[in-house]
mmCIF file with all atom_site columns, C-alpha atoms and ligand atoms in Angstrom:
data_model
loop_
_atom_site.group_PDB
_atom_site.id
_atom_site.type_symbol
_atom_site.label_atom_id
_atom_site.label_alt_id
_atom_site.label_comp_id
_atom_site.label_asym_id
_atom_site.label_entity_id
_atom_site.label_seq_id
_atom_site.pdbx_PDB_ins_code
_atom_site.Cartn_x
_atom_site.Cartn_y
_atom_site.Cartn_z
_atom_site.occupancy
_atom_site.B_iso_or_equiv
_atom_site.pdbx_formal_charge
_atom_site.auth_seq_id
_atom_site.auth_comp_id
_atom_site.auth_asym_id
_atom_site.auth_atom_id
_atom_site.pdbx_PDB_model_num
ATOM   1   C  CA  . MET A 1 1   ? 63.905 332.372 235.579 1.00 80.00 ? 1   MET A CA  1
ATOM   2   C  CA  . GLN A 1 2   ? 64.139 328.569 236.180 1.00 87.00 ? 2   GLN A CA  1
ATOM   3   C  CA  . PRO A 1 3   ? 64.967 326.410 233.064 1.00 93.00 ? 3   PRO A CA  1
ATOM   4   C  CA  . ALA A 1 4   ? 62.052 324.256 231.892 1.00 95.00 ? 4   ALA A CA  1
ATOM   5   C  CA  . TYR A 1 5   ? 64.188 321.275 231.034 1.00 96.00 ? 5   TYR A CA  1
ATOM   6   C  CA  . GLN A 1 6   ? 67.456 319.683 231.846 1.00 95.00 ? 6   GLN A CA  1
ATOM   7   C  CA  . LEU A 1 7   ? 68.777 316.350 230.739 1.00 94.00 ? 7   LEU A CA  1
ATOM   8   C  CA  . ILE A 1 8   ? 70.391 314.219 233.423 1.00 93.00 ? 8   ILE A CA  1
ATOM   9   C  CA  . LYS A 1 9   ? 72.779 311.649 232.184 1.00 88.00 ? 9   LYS A CA  1
ATOM   10  C  CA  . ALA A 1 10  ? 73.702 310.022 235.418 1.00 88.00 ? 10  ALA A CA  1
ATOM   11  C  CA  . GLU A 1 11  ? 71.991 309.790 238.694 1.00 89.00 ? 11  GLU A CA  1
ATOM   12  C  CA  . ARG A 1 12  ? 75.051 311.152 240.496 1.00 91.00 ? 12  ARG A CA  1
ATOM   13  C  CA  . GLU A 1 13  ? 74.398 314.530 238.787 1.00 93.00 ? 13  GLU A CA  1
ATOM   14  C  CA  . LEU A 1 14  ? 71.061 314.918 240.609 1.00 94.00 ? 14  LEU A CA  1
ATOM   15  C  CA  . ALA A 1 15  ? 72.146 316.448 243.885 1.00 95.00 ? 15  ALA A CA  1
ATOM   16  C  CA  . GLY A 1 16  ? 74.251 319.066 241.990 1.00 96.00 ? 16  GLY A CA  1
ATOM   17  C  CA  . ARG A 1 17  ? 71.359 320.075 239.763 1.00 96.00 ? 17  ARG A CA  1
ATOM   18  C  CA  . ILE A 1 18  ? 68.880 320.365 242.652 1.00 97.00 ? 18  ILE A CA  1
ATOM   19  C  CA  . THR A 1 19  ? 71.347 322.610 244.444 1.00 97.00 ? 19  THR A CA  1
ATOM   20  C  CA  . GLN A 1 20  ? 72.085 324.700 241.506 1.00 96.00 ? 20  GLN A CA  1
ATOM   21  C  CA  . LEU A 1 21  ? 68.316 325.354 240.848 1.00 97.00 ? 21  LEU A CA  1
ATOM   22  C  CA  . LEU A 1 22  ? 67.837 326.149 244.535 1.00 97.00 ? 22  LEU A CA  1
ATOM   23  C  CA  . ALA A 1 23  ? 64.864 323.748 244.486 1.00 98.00 ? 23  ALA A CA  1
ATOM   24  C  CA  . GLN A 1 24  ? 62.822 323.708 247.665 1.00 98.00 ? 24  GLN A CA  1
ATOM   25  C  CA  . THR A 1 25  ? 60.521 320.990 246.447 1.00 98.00 ? 25  THR A CA  1
ATOM   26  C  CA  . VAL A 1 26  ? 61.720 317.873 244.690 1.00 98.00 ? 26  VAL A CA  1
ATOM   27  C  CA  . VAL A 1 27  ? 59.112 315.603 243.057 1.00 98.00 ? 27  VAL A CA  1
ATOM   28  C  CA  . LEU A 1 28  ? 60.564 312.169 242.394 1.00 98.00 ? 28  LEU A CA  1
ATOM   29  C  CA  . ASP A 1 29  ? 59.231 309.631 239.952 1.00 97.00 ? 29  ASP A CA  1
ATOM   30  C  CA  . VAL A 1 30  ? 59.561 306.194 241.465 1.00 96.00 ? 30  VAL A CA  1
ATOM   31  C  CA  . GLU A 1 31  ? 60.277 303.795 238.535 1.00 94.00 ? 31  GLU A CA  1
ATOM   32  C  CA  . PRO A 1 32  ? 63.121 303.458 237.700 1.00 91.00 ? 32  PRO A CA  1
ATOM   33  C  CA  . LEU A 1 33  ? 64.738 306.168 239.803 1.00 92.00 ? 33  LEU A CA  1
ATOM   34  C  CA  . ILE A 1 34  ? 63.922 304.715 243.135 1.00 95.00 ? 34  ILE A CA  1
ATOM   35  C  CA  . ALA A 1 35  ? 63.288 301.077 242.193 1.00 94.00 ? 35  ALA A CA  1
ATOM   36  C  CA  . PRO A 1 36  ? 63.174 299.209 238.824 1.00 90.00 ? 36  PRO A CA  1
ATOM   37  C  CA  . TRP A 1 37  ? 59.820 298.287 237.259 1.00 88.00 ? 37  TRP A CA  1
ATOM   38  C  CA  . LYS A 1 38  ? 58.248 295.148 238.866 1.00 90.00 ? 38  LYS A CA  1
ATOM   39  C  CA  . SER A 1 39  ? 60.990 294.976 241.578 1.00 94.00 ? 39  SER A CA  1
ATOM   40  C  CA  . SER A 1 40  ? 60.373 293.742 245.105 1.00 96.00 ? 40  SER A CA  1
ATOM   41  C  CA  . GLN A 1 41  ? 58.843 295.550 248.056 1.00 97.00 ? 41  GLN A CA  1
ATOM   42  C  CA  . ARG A 1 42  ? 62.304 295.525 249.638 1.00 97.00 ? 42  ARG A CA  1
ATOM   43  C  CA  . MET A 1 43  ? 63.904 297.264 246.712 1.00 97.00 ? 43  MET A CA  1
ATOM   44  C  CA  . LEU A 1 44  ? 61.250 300.012 246.834 1.00 97.00 ? 44  LEU A CA  1
ATOM   45  C  CA  . ASP A 1 45  ? 61.713 300.501 250.597 1.00 98.00 ? 45  ASP A CA  1
ATOM   46  C  CA  . GLU A 1 46  ? 65.474 300.614 250.250 1.00 97.00 ? 46  GLU A CA  1
ATOM   47  C  CA  . GLY A 1 47  ? 65.336 302.890 247.278 1.00 97.00 ? 47  GLY A CA  1
ATOM   48  C  CA  . ILE A 1 48  ? 63.234 305.367 249.161 1.00 97.00 ? 48  ILE A CA  1
ATOM   49  C  CA  . ALA A 1 49  ? 65.536 305.234 252.124 1.00 97.00 ? 49  ALA A CA  1
ATOM   50  C  CA  . SER A 1 50  ? 68.548 305.803 249.999 1.00 96.00 ? 50  SER A CA  1
ATOM   51  C  CA  . MET A 1 51  ? 67.004 308.664 248.149 1.00 96.00 ? 51  MET A CA  1
ATOM   52  C  CA  . LEU A 1 52  ? 65.933 310.264 251.431 1.00 96.00 ? 52  LEU A CA  1
ATOM   53  C  CA  . ARG A 1 53  ? 69.468 310.166 252.602 1.00 95.00 ? 53  ARG A CA  1
ATOM   54  C  CA  . ARG A 1 54  ? 70.910 311.712 249.411 1.00 94.00 ? 54  ARG A CA  1
ATOM   55  C  CA  . VAL A 1 55  ? 68.356 314.332 248.724 1.00 95.00 ? 55  VAL A CA  1
ATOM   56  C  CA  . GLY A 1 56  ? 67.422 314.918 252.335 1.00 94.00 ? 56  GLY A CA  1
ATOM   57  C  CA  . MET A 1 57  ? 70.892 316.111 253.166 1.00 95.00 ? 57  MET A CA  1
ATOM   58  C  CA  . LEU A 1 58  ? 70.550 319.117 250.753 1.00 97.00 ? 58  LEU A CA  1
ATOM   59  C  CA  . PRO A 1 59  ? 69.761 322.035 253.076 1.00 96.00 ? 59  PRO A CA  1
ATOM   60  C  CA  . GLU A 1 60  ? 67.624 323.979 250.662 1.00 96.00 ? 60  GLU A CA  1
ATOM   61  C  CA  . VAL A 1 61  ? 65.249 321.107 250.022 1.00 98.00 ? 61  VAL A CA  1
ATOM   62  C  CA  . ARG A 1 62  ? 62.135 321.484 252.147 1.00 98.00 ? 62  ARG A CA  1
ATOM   63  C  CA  . VAL A 1 63  ? 59.774 318.874 250.550 1.00 98.00 ? 63  VAL A CA  1
ATOM   64  C  CA  . LEU A 1 64  ? 60.462 315.563 249.019 1.00 98.00 ? 64  LEU A CA  1
ATOM   65  C  CA  . CYS A 1 65  ? 57.522 314.195 247.137 1.00 98.00 ? 65  CYS A CA  1
ATOM   66  C  CA  . PHE A 1 66  ? 57.575 310.709 245.650 1.00 98.00 ? 66  PHE A CA  1
ATOM   67  C  CA  . ALA A 1 67  ? 54.980 310.414 242.937 1.00 98.00 ? 67  ALA A CA  1
ATOM   68  C  CA  . THR A 1 68  ? 54.213 307.320 240.912 1.00 97.00 ? 68  THR A CA  1
ATOM   69  C  CA  . ASN A 1 69  ? 51.326 306.470 238.627 1.00 96.00 ? 69  ASN A CA  1
ATOM   70  C  CA  . SER A 1 70  ? 51.593 302.845 239.705 1.00 95.00 ? 70  SER A CA  1
ATOM   71  C  CA  . ALA A 1 71  ? 49.809 301.605 242.823 1.00 95.00 ? 71  ALA A CA  1
ATOM   72  C  CA  . ARG A 1 72  ? 53.003 300.621 244.595 1.00 95.00 ? 72  ARG A CA  1
ATOM   73  C  CA  . GLU A 1 73  ? 53.349 301.778 248.172 1.00 97.00 ? 73  GLU A CA  1
ATOM   74  C  CA  . PRO A 1 74  ? 56.254 301.542 250.616 1.00 98.00 ? 74  PRO A CA  1
ATOM   75  C  CA  . SER A 1 75  ? 55.736 299.358 253.686 1.00 97.00 ? 75  SER A CA  1
ATOM   76  C  CA  . VAL A 1 76  ? 55.978 302.379 255.988 1.00 96.00 ? 76  VAL A CA  1
ATOM   77  C  CA  . ALA A 1 77  ? 55.210 306.029 255.241 1.00 96.00 ? 77  ALA A CA  1
ATOM   78  C  CA  . PRO A 1 78  ? 58.575 307.571 254.479 1.00 97.00 ? 78  PRO A CA  1
ATOM   79  C  CA  . HIS A 1 79  ? 59.676 310.415 256.807 1.00 96.00 ? 79  HIS A CA  1
ATOM   80  C  CA  . LEU A 1 80  ? 62.755 312.475 257.483 1.00 96.00 ? 80  LEU A CA  1
ATOM   81  C  CA  . PRO A 1 81  ? 63.273 314.905 260.431 1.00 95.00 ? 81  PRO A CA  1
ATOM   82  C  CA  . GLY A 1 82  ? 63.149 318.487 259.385 1.00 95.00 ? 82  GLY A CA  1
ATOM   83  C  CA  . LYS A 1 83  ? 61.627 317.747 255.931 1.00 97.00 ? 83  LYS A CA  1
ATOM   84  C  CA  . GLN A 1 84  ? 58.134 317.299 254.597 1.00 98.00 ? 84  GLN A CA  1
ATOM   85  C  CA  . VAL A 1 85  ? 57.943 313.858 252.867 1.00 98.00 ? 85  VAL A CA  1
ATOM   86  C  CA  . ILE A 1 86  ? 55.020 312.866 250.769 1.00 98.00 ? 86  ILE A CA  1
ATOM   87  C  CA  . TYR A 1 87  ? 54.361 309.651 248.991 1.00 98.00 ? 87  TYR A CA  1
ATOM   88  C  CA  . LEU A 1 88  ? 51.734 309.664 246.229 1.00 98.00 ? 88  LEU A CA  1
ATOM   89  C  CA  . ALA A 1 89  ? 50.724 306.296 244.646 1.00 97.00 ? 89  ALA A CA  1
ATOM   90  C  CA  . SER A 1 90  ? 48.295 306.377 241.642 1.00 97.00 ? 90  SER A CA  1
ATOM   91  C  CA  . ALA A 1 91  ? 49.414 309.978 241.342 1.00 98.00 ? 91  ALA A CA  1
ATOM   92  C  CA  . ARG A 1 92  ? 47.743 310.411 237.934 1.00 97.00 ? 92  ARG A CA  1
ATOM   93  C  CA  . LYS A 1 93  ? 50.674 312.456 236.525 1.00 97.00 ? 93  LYS A CA  1
ATOM   94  C  CA  . PRO A 1 94  ? 50.336 314.679 234.559 1.00 96.00 ? 94  PRO A CA  1
ATOM   95  C  CA  . LEU A 1 95  ? 46.555 315.223 235.074 1.00 96.00 ? 95  LEU A CA  1
ATOM   96  C  CA  . ASN A 1 96  ? 46.437 315.661 238.779 1.00 98.00 ? 96  ASN A CA  1
ATOM   97  C  CA  . VAL A 1 97  ? 48.301 318.840 239.747 1.00 98.00 ? 97  VAL A CA  1
ATOM   98  C  CA  . GLU A 1 98  ? 46.443 319.568 242.953 1.00 98.00 ? 98  GLU A CA  1
ATOM   99  C  CA  . PRO A 1 99  ? 48.906 317.919 245.435 1.00 98.00 ? 99  PRO A CA  1
ATOM   100 C  CA  . TYR A 1 100 ? 51.794 320.233 244.305 1.00 98.00 ? 100 TYR A CA  1
ATOM   101 C  CA  . LEU A 1 101 ? 50.038 323.572 244.200 1.00 96.00 ? 101 LEU A CA  1
ATOM   102 C  CA  . THR A 1 102 ? 50.798 324.624 247.813 1.00 97.00 ? 102 THR A CA  1
ATOM   103 C  CA  . LEU A 1 103 ? 54.325 323.236 247.900 1.00 98.00 ? 103 LEU A CA  1
ATOM   104 C  CA  . PRO A 1 104 ? 57.268 325.721 248.143 1.00 98.00 ? 104 PRO A CA  1
ATOM   105 C  CA  . ARG A 1 105 ? 58.952 326.938 244.939 1.00 97.00 ? 105 ARG A CA  1
ATOM   106 C  CA  . PRO A 1 106 ? 61.107 326.688 242.961 1.00 98.00 ? 106 PRO A CA  1
ATOM   107 C  CA  . GLY A 1 107 ? 60.680 322.962 242.389 1.00 98.00 ? 107 GLY A CA  1
ATOM   108 C  CA  . VAL A 1 108 ? 61.902 320.154 240.174 1.00 98.00 ? 108 VAL A CA  1
ATOM   109 C  CA  . VAL A 1 109 ? 60.272 317.029 238.856 1.00 98.00 ? 109 VAL A CA  1
ATOM   110 C  CA  . ILE A 1 110 ? 62.806 314.191 238.312 1.00 98.00 ? 110 ILE A CA  1
ATOM   111 C  CA  . GLY A 1 111 ? 61.658 311.337 236.074 1.00 96.00 ? 111 GLY A CA  1
ATOM   112 C  CA  . ASP A 1 112 ? 62.100 309.331 232.933 1.00 93.00 ? 112 ASP A CA  1
ATOM   113 C  CA  . GLN A 1 113 ? 58.932 310.007 231.025 1.00 93.00 ? 113 GLN A CA  1
ATOM   114 C  CA  . VAL A 1 114 ? 58.151 313.169 229.074 1.00 93.00 ? 114 VAL A CA  1
ATOM   115 C  CA  . VAL A 1 115 ? 54.333 312.587 228.869 1.00 94.00 ? 115 VAL A CA  1
ATOM   116 C  CA  . THR A 1 116 ? 53.907 312.085 232.581 1.00 96.00 ? 116 THR A CA  1
ATOM   117 C  CA  . ASP A 1 117 ? 56.807 313.648 234.485 1.00 97.00 ? 117 ASP A CA  1
ATOM   118 C  CA  . GLY A 1 118 ? 57.701 316.206 231.897 1.00 96.00 ? 118 GLY A CA  1
ATOM   119 C  CA  . LEU A 1 119 ? 54.187 317.348 231.259 1.00 96.00 ? 119 LEU A CA  1
ATOM   120 C  CA  . LEU A 1 120 ? 53.493 317.583 235.022 1.00 98.00 ? 120 LEU A CA  1
ATOM   121 C  CA  . ALA A 1 121 ? 56.571 319.663 235.514 1.00 97.00 ? 121 ALA A CA  1
ATOM   122 C  CA  . ARG A 1 122 ? 55.420 321.995 232.750 1.00 96.00 ? 122 ARG A CA  1
ATOM   123 C  CA  . ARG A 1 123 ? 51.906 322.295 234.138 1.00 96.00 ? 123 ARG A CA  1
ATOM   124 C  CA  . ILE A 1 124 ? 53.030 323.235 237.635 1.00 97.00 ? 124 ILE A CA  1
ATOM   125 C  CA  . GLY A 1 125 ? 55.932 325.404 236.502 1.00 97.00 ? 125 GLY A CA  1
ATOM   126 C  CA  . TYR A 1 126 ? 58.773 323.270 237.825 1.00 98.00 ? 126 TYR A CA  1
ATOM   127 C  CA  . THR A 1 127 ? 62.002 322.340 236.091 1.00 98.00 ? 127 THR A CA  1
ATOM   128 C  CA  . PHE A 1 128 ? 61.850 318.862 234.520 1.00 97.00 ? 128 PHE A CA  1
ATOM   129 C  CA  . LEU A 1 129 ? 65.047 316.932 235.232 1.00 97.00 ? 129 LEU A CA  1
ATOM   130 C  CA  . HIS A 1 130 ? 64.904 314.244 232.570 1.00 95.00 ? 130 HIS A CA  1
ATOM   131 C  CA  . LEU A 1 131 ? 66.698 311.090 233.608 1.00 92.00 ? 131 LEU A CA  1
ATOM   132 C  CA  . ARG A 1 132 ? 66.988 308.723 230.736 1.00 84.00 ? 132 ARG A CA  1
ATOM   133 C  CA  . PRO A 1 133 ? 67.572 305.060 231.683 1.00 73.00 ? 133 PRO A CA  1
ATOM   134 C  CA  . ALA A 1 134 ? 69.328 302.677 229.357 1.00 72.00 ? 134 ALA A CA  1
ATOM   135 C  CA  . LEU A 1 135 ? 66.880 301.308 226.700 1.00 67.00 ? 135 LEU A CA  1
ATOM   136 C  CA  . ARG A 1 136 ? 67.734 297.761 227.526 1.00 69.00 ? 136 ARG A CA  1
ATOM   137 C  CA  . ASP A 1 137 ? 66.515 298.162 231.068 1.00 71.00 ? 137 ASP A CA  1
ATOM   138 C  CA  . MET A 1 138 ? 63.039 299.370 230.132 1.00 74.00 ? 138 MET A CA  1
ATOM   139 C  CA  . PRO A 1 139 ? 60.040 297.075 229.844 1.00 78.00 ? 139 PRO A CA  1
ATOM   140 C  CA  . VAL A 1 140 ? 58.000 297.499 226.726 1.00 76.00 ? 140 VAL A CA  1
ATOM   141 C  CA  . GLY A 1 141 ? 55.222 299.718 228.320 1.00 77.00 ? 141 GLY A CA  1
ATOM   142 C  CA  . PRO A 1 142 ? 57.504 302.453 229.535 1.00 81.00 ? 142 PRO A CA  1
ATOM   143 C  CA  . LEU A 1 143 ? 59.582 302.068 226.406 1.00 77.00 ? 143 LEU A CA  1
ATOM   144 C  CA  . LEU A 1 144 ? 56.614 302.829 224.063 1.00 78.00 ? 144 LEU A CA  1
ATOM   145 C  CA  . LEU A 1 145 ? 55.611 305.683 226.307 1.00 80.00 ? 145 LEU A CA  1
ATOM   146 C  CA  . ARG A 1 146 ? 59.057 307.124 226.125 1.00 81.00 ? 146 ARG A CA  1
ATOM   147 C  CA  . GLY A 1 147 ? 59.098 306.803 222.300 1.00 78.00 ? 147 GLY A CA  1
ATOM   148 C  CA  . GLY A 1 148 ? 55.816 308.713 222.059 1.00 76.00 ? 148 GLY A CA  1
ATOM   149 C  CA  . GLY A 1 149 ? 56.774 311.205 224.731 1.00 80.00 ? 149 GLY A CA  1
ATOM   150 C  CA  . GLU A 1 150 ? 60.032 312.181 223.123 1.00 80.00 ? 150 GLU A CA  1
ATOM   151 C  CA  . LEU A 1 151 ? 58.225 313.095 219.974 1.00 79.00 ? 151 LEU A CA  1
ATOM   152 C  CA  . LEU A 1 152 ? 56.441 315.729 222.139 1.00 80.00 ? 152 LEU A CA  1
ATOM   153 C  CA  . MET A 1 153 ? 59.681 317.320 223.324 1.00 83.00 ? 153 MET A CA  1
ATOM   154 C  CA  . PRO A 1 154 ? 59.971 319.993 220.753 1.00 80.00 ? 154 PRO A CA  1
ATOM   155 C  CA  . LEU A 1 155 ? 56.364 320.993 221.436 1.00 76.00 ? 155 LEU A CA  1
ATOM   156 C  CA  . LEU A 1 156 ? 56.638 321.065 225.234 1.00 79.00 ? 156 LEU A CA  1
ATOM   157 C  CA  . PHE A 1 157 ? 60.058 322.497 225.732 1.00 83.00 ? 157 PHE A CA  1
ATOM   158 C  CA  . ALA A 1 158 ? 61.549 323.915 222.550 1.00 71.00 ? 158 ALA A CA  1
ATOM   159 C  CA  . GLN A 1 159 ? 60.324 327.404 223.051 1.00 60.00 ? 159 GLN A CA  1
ATOM   160 C  CA  . ARG A 1 160 ? 61.772 327.969 226.469 1.00 53.00 ? 160 ARG A CA  1
ATOM   161 C  CA  . LYS A 1 161 ? 64.905 326.012 225.618 1.00 49.00 ? 161 LYS A CA  1
ATOM   162 C  CA  . SER A 1 162 ? 65.653 328.304 222.664 1.00 48.00 ? 162 SER A CA  1
ATOM   163 C  CA  . ALA A 1 163 ? 64.891 331.343 224.732 1.00 47.00 ? 163 ALA A CA  1
ATOM   164 C  CA  . ARG A 1 164 ? 67.665 330.228 227.070 1.00 48.00 ? 164 ARG A CA  1
ATOM   165 C  CA  . ALA A 1 165 ? 70.237 329.584 224.284 1.00 44.00 ? 165 ALA A CA  1
HETATM 166 MG MG1 . MG  B 2 .   ? 59.022 306.443 235.558 1.00 81.89 ? 201 MG  B MG1 1
#
């Protein structure tokens, strides 16, 4: 069985974890994994291109799905030969699960927020790869959300975590 939760301490660990979990679908939160909050259009475009290169080279990955609750969109729809690439703006994580239901499994959701990314992962049965950015880099909105979200951690993930131990 796939683990429900794994903490990622550095972005360079991502490819290894995705491979280990044999993930066919990788759902990627956008901020701050792809581009920092309130960064430029160019940073978003370059962040997407860079992530497509890094995760796109993993042979087992069939679908890359960028999903952000913000309205930000790349200047061109991202694509990669041989892979299905999806970009969801205003994704309404964790409420809207419909876009993921037909994607190949197993899957992972990679993101920084327990209440959006973590809960989405839990709802669709994917592993939550929790990437925790440095506190000093976080604007106050996401920071508050993180504080609240991490209070929920035992509730959301403790059971399956202890089952694994
Ligand atoms: Mg985020």
